[in-house]
CSV table of C-alpha atoms in Angstrom, one decimal:
chain,number,residue,atom,x,y,z
A,21,UNK,CA,22.7,15.2,-2.5
A,22,UNK,CA,22.0,14.1,-6.1
A,23,UNK,CA,24.7,11.4,-6.2
A,24,UNK,CA,23.4,9.7,-3.0
A,25,UNK,CA,19.8,9.9,-4.3
A,26,UNK,CA,20.8,8.2,-7.6
A,27,UNK,CA,22.6,5.4,-5.7
A,28,UNK,CA,19.6,5.0,-3.4
A,29,UNK,CA,17.2,4.8,-6.3
A,30,UNK,CA,19.3,2.2,-8.1
A,31,UNK,CA,19.4,0.1,-5.0
A,32,UNK,CA,15.7,0.3,-4.0
A,33,UNK,CA,13.8,0.9,-7.2
A,34,UNK,CA,16.0,0.3,-10.2
A,35,UNK,CA,14.8,1.3,-13.7
A,36,UNK,CA,11.9,3.4,-12.3
A,37,UNK,CA,9.3,4.3,-14.9
A,38,UNK,CA,5.6,4.8,-15.3
A,39,UNK,CA,4.7,7.5,-12.9
A,40,UNK,CA,1.3,9.0,-12.2
A,41,UNK,CA,-0.4,10.8,-9.4
A,42,UNK,CA,-4.1,10.9,-8.4
A,43,UNK,CA,-5.8,12.2,-5.2
A,44,UNK,CA,-2.5,12.7,-3.3
A,45,UNK,CA,-1.2,9.2,-4.2
A,46,UNK,CA,1.8,8.8,-6.4
A,47,UNK,CA,2.4,5.6,-8.3
A,48,UNK,CA,5.5,4.3,-10.1
A,49,UNK,CA,7.0,1.0,-11.2
A,50,UNK,CA,10.5,-0.5,-10.9
A,51,UNK,CA,10.9,-2.3,-14.2
A,52,UNK,CA,13.9,-4.4,-13.1
A,53,UNK,CA,12.3,-5.7,-9.9
A,54,UNK,CA,8.8,-5.7,-11.3
A,55,UNK,CA,7.5,-3.7,-8.3
A,56,UNK,CA,4.7,-1.2,-8.0
A,57,UNK,CA,5.3,1.6,-5.5
A,58,UNK,CA,2.3,3.5,-4.0
A,59,UNK,CA,3.3,6.7,-2.1
A,60,UNK,CA,0.8,8.6,0.0
A,61,UNK,CA,2.1,12.1,-0.4
A,62,UNK,CA,-0.1,13.5,2.4
A,63,UNK,CA,0.7,10.9,5.0
A,64,UNK,CA,4.4,10.4,4.0
A,65,UNK,CA,3.9,6.6,3.8
A,66,UNK,CA,4.4,4.1,1.0
A,67,UNK,CA,3.7,0.5,-0.1
A,68,UNK,CA,5.7,-1.8,-2.3
A,69,UNK,CA,3.7,-4.3,-4.2
A,70,UNK,CA,5.6,-7.2,-6.0
A,71,UNK,CA,3.4,-7.5,-9.0
A,72,UNK,CA,4.0,-11.2,-9.7
A,73,UNK,CA,3.2,-12.1,-6.1
A,74,UNK,CA,-0.2,-10.3,-6.6
A,75,UNK,CA,-1.3,-12.9,-9.1
A,76,UNK,CA,-0.4,-11.5,-12.5
A,77,UNK,CA,2.5,-12.6,-14.7
A,78,UNK,CA,3.6,-9.3,-16.2
A,79,UNK,CA,6.6,-7.0,-16.2
A,80,UNK,CA,5.0,-3.6,-15.6
A,81,UNK,CA,6.2,-0.5,-17.4
A,82,UNK,CA,4.2,2.6,-18.0
A,83,UNK,CA,1.1,3.3,-16.0
A,84,UNK,CA,-2.0,5.6,-16.1
A,85,UNK,CA,-4.5,6.0,-13.3
A,86,UNK,CA,-8.1,6.9,-14.2
A,87,UNK,CA,-11.0,7.8,-11.9
A,88,UNK,CA,-11.4,8.7,-8.3
A,89,UNK,CA,-10.6,6.6,-5.2
A,90,UNK,CA,-12.3,3.6,-6.9
A,91,UNK,CA,-10.5,4.2,-10.2
A,92,UNK,CA,-8.5,1.8,-12.3
A,93,UNK,CA,-4.7,1.8,-12.9
A,94,UNK,CA,-3.7,0.7,-16.4
A,95,UNK,CA,-0.3,-0.9,-16.9
A,96,UNK,CA,1.7,-1.4,-20.1
A,97,UNK,CA,4.0,-4.4,-20.3
A,98,UNK,CA,7.7,-4.5,-20.9
A,99,UNK,CA,7.5,-7.4,-23.3
A,100,UNK,CA,7.1,-11.1,-23.0
A,101,UNK,CA,5.1,-13.9,-24.5
A,102,UNK,CA,1.9,-12.0,-25.0
A,103,UNK,CA,2.5,-8.3,-24.2
A,104,UNK,CA,-0.6,-6.3,-23.4
A,105,UNK,CA,-2.4,-3.8,-21.3
A,106,UNK,CA,-3.6,-4.8,-17.8
A,107,UNK,CA,-5.7,-3.1,-15.1
A,108,UNK,CA,-5.6,-2.9,-11.3
A,109,UNK,CA,-8.7,-1.9,-9.5
A,110,UNK,CA,-9.0,-0.1,-6.2
A,111,UNK,CA,-9.0,-3.4,-4.3
A,112,UNK,CA,-5.7,-4.4,-5.8
A,113,UNK,CA,-7.1,-7.0,-8.2
A,114,UNK,CA,-5.6,-7.4,-11.6
A,115,UNK,CA,-7.3,-8.1,-14.9
A,116,UNK,CA,-6.2,-8.1,-18.6
A,117,UNK,CA,-7.6,-5.6,-21.0
A,118,UNK,CA,-5.9,-7.0,-24.1
A,119,UNK,CA,-2.9,-9.2,-25.0
A,120,UNK,CA,-1.4,-10.0,-28.4
A,121,UNK,CA,-0.2,-13.5,-29.3
A,122,UNK,CA,1.3,-11.8,-32.5
A,123,UNK,CA,3.1,-8.8,-31.2
A,124,UNK,CA,5.4,-9.9,-28.4
A,125,UNK,CA,7.4,-6.8,-27.7
A,126,UNK,CA,6.8,-4.0,-25.3
A,127,UNK,CA,3.5,-2.1,-25.2
A,128,UNK,CA,3.9,1.6,-24.8
A,129,UNK,CA,2.4,5.1,-25.4
A,130,UNK,CA,-0.7,4.4,-23.3
A,131,UNK,CA,-3.1,7.4,-23.4
A,132,UNK,CA,-6.8,8.0,-23.3
A,133,UNK,CA,-9.1,10.4,-25.2
A,134,UNK,CA,-10.4,13.4,-23.2
A,135,UNK,CA,-13.8,11.6,-22.8
A,136,UNK,CA,-12.0,8.4,-21.6
A,137,UNK,CA,-13.9,6.3,-24.2
A,138,UNK,CA,-10.8,5.6,-26.3
A,139,UNK,CA,-7.5,3.9,-25.2
A,140,UNK,CA,-4.5,4.5,-27.4
A,141,UNK,CA,-1.4,2.2,-27.3
A,142,UNK,CA,1.5,1.0,-29.4
A,143,UNK,CA,3.5,-2.1,-29.8
A,144,UNK,CA,6.9,-0.5,-29.7
A,145,UNK,CA,9.2,-2.6,-31.9
A,146,UNK,CA,6.7,-2.8,-34.8
A,147,UNK,CA,5.5,0.8,-34.5
A,148,UNK,CA,1.9,-0.3,-34.6
A,149,UNK,CA,-0.7,2.0,-33.0
A,150,UNK,CA,-4.1,1.0,-31.8
A,151,UNK,CA,-7.3,2.9,-30.9
A,152,UNK,CA,-9.3,0.7,-28.6
A,153,UNK,CA,-12.9,1.3,-27.3
A,154,UNK,CA,-15.4,-0.7,-25.3
A,155,UNK,CA,-18.2,-2.4,-27.1
A,156,UNK,CA,-20.7,-1.3,-24.4
A,157,UNK,CA,-19.7,2.4,-25.2
A,158,UNK,CA,-18.7,3.1,-21.6
A,159,UNK,CA,-15.6,5.0,-20.4
A,160,UNK,CA,-12.4,3.3,-19.3
A,161,UNK,CA,-12.5,5.0,-15.9
A,162,UNK,CA,-15.1,2.6,-14.4
A,163,UNK,CA,-18.2,0.6,-15.1
A,164,UNK,CA,-16.5,-2.7,-15.9
A,165,UNK,CA,-18.5,-5.7,-17.1
A,166,UNK,CA,-17.7,-9.4,-17.0
A,167,UNK,CA,-14.2,-8.9,-15.7
A,168,UNK,CA,-12.1,-12.0,-15.1
A,169,UNK,CA,-9.6,-11.3,-12.4
A,170,UNK,CA,-6.2,-13.0,-12.3
A,171,UNK,CA,-6.5,-14.0,-8.7
A,172,UNK,CA,-9.7,-13.8,-6.5
């Protein structure tokens, strides 16, 4: 029943946002608890990842998953000292795409061009939109160069 489902959701994954699905795997975040949930829809199993315990100090919000099994999950941030966009590779390693020491509010509106060569994002409070591309001309769905991971 709907009432029980809402109570369960509030208890186990409060303020759920940022949902995406790829290759039979559904991803979403709990903003309040700063968790990432990974549901295998074919097997009926799930994992709960506590983002801060995985070596990255962010409050995850929206997410977008690009690529196949070895793809990258991009996460927006719910605000903080240097809000930005972060990535999580297929091995569960986190890295930062960009951060702003100027705009400290929530990053939002994450989207990619059809050819995956442009990333679009906004800093919500200021209403500033950005079009970001890689200097090497590659797509955002793989082929990373010189990535510094938060925890090895």
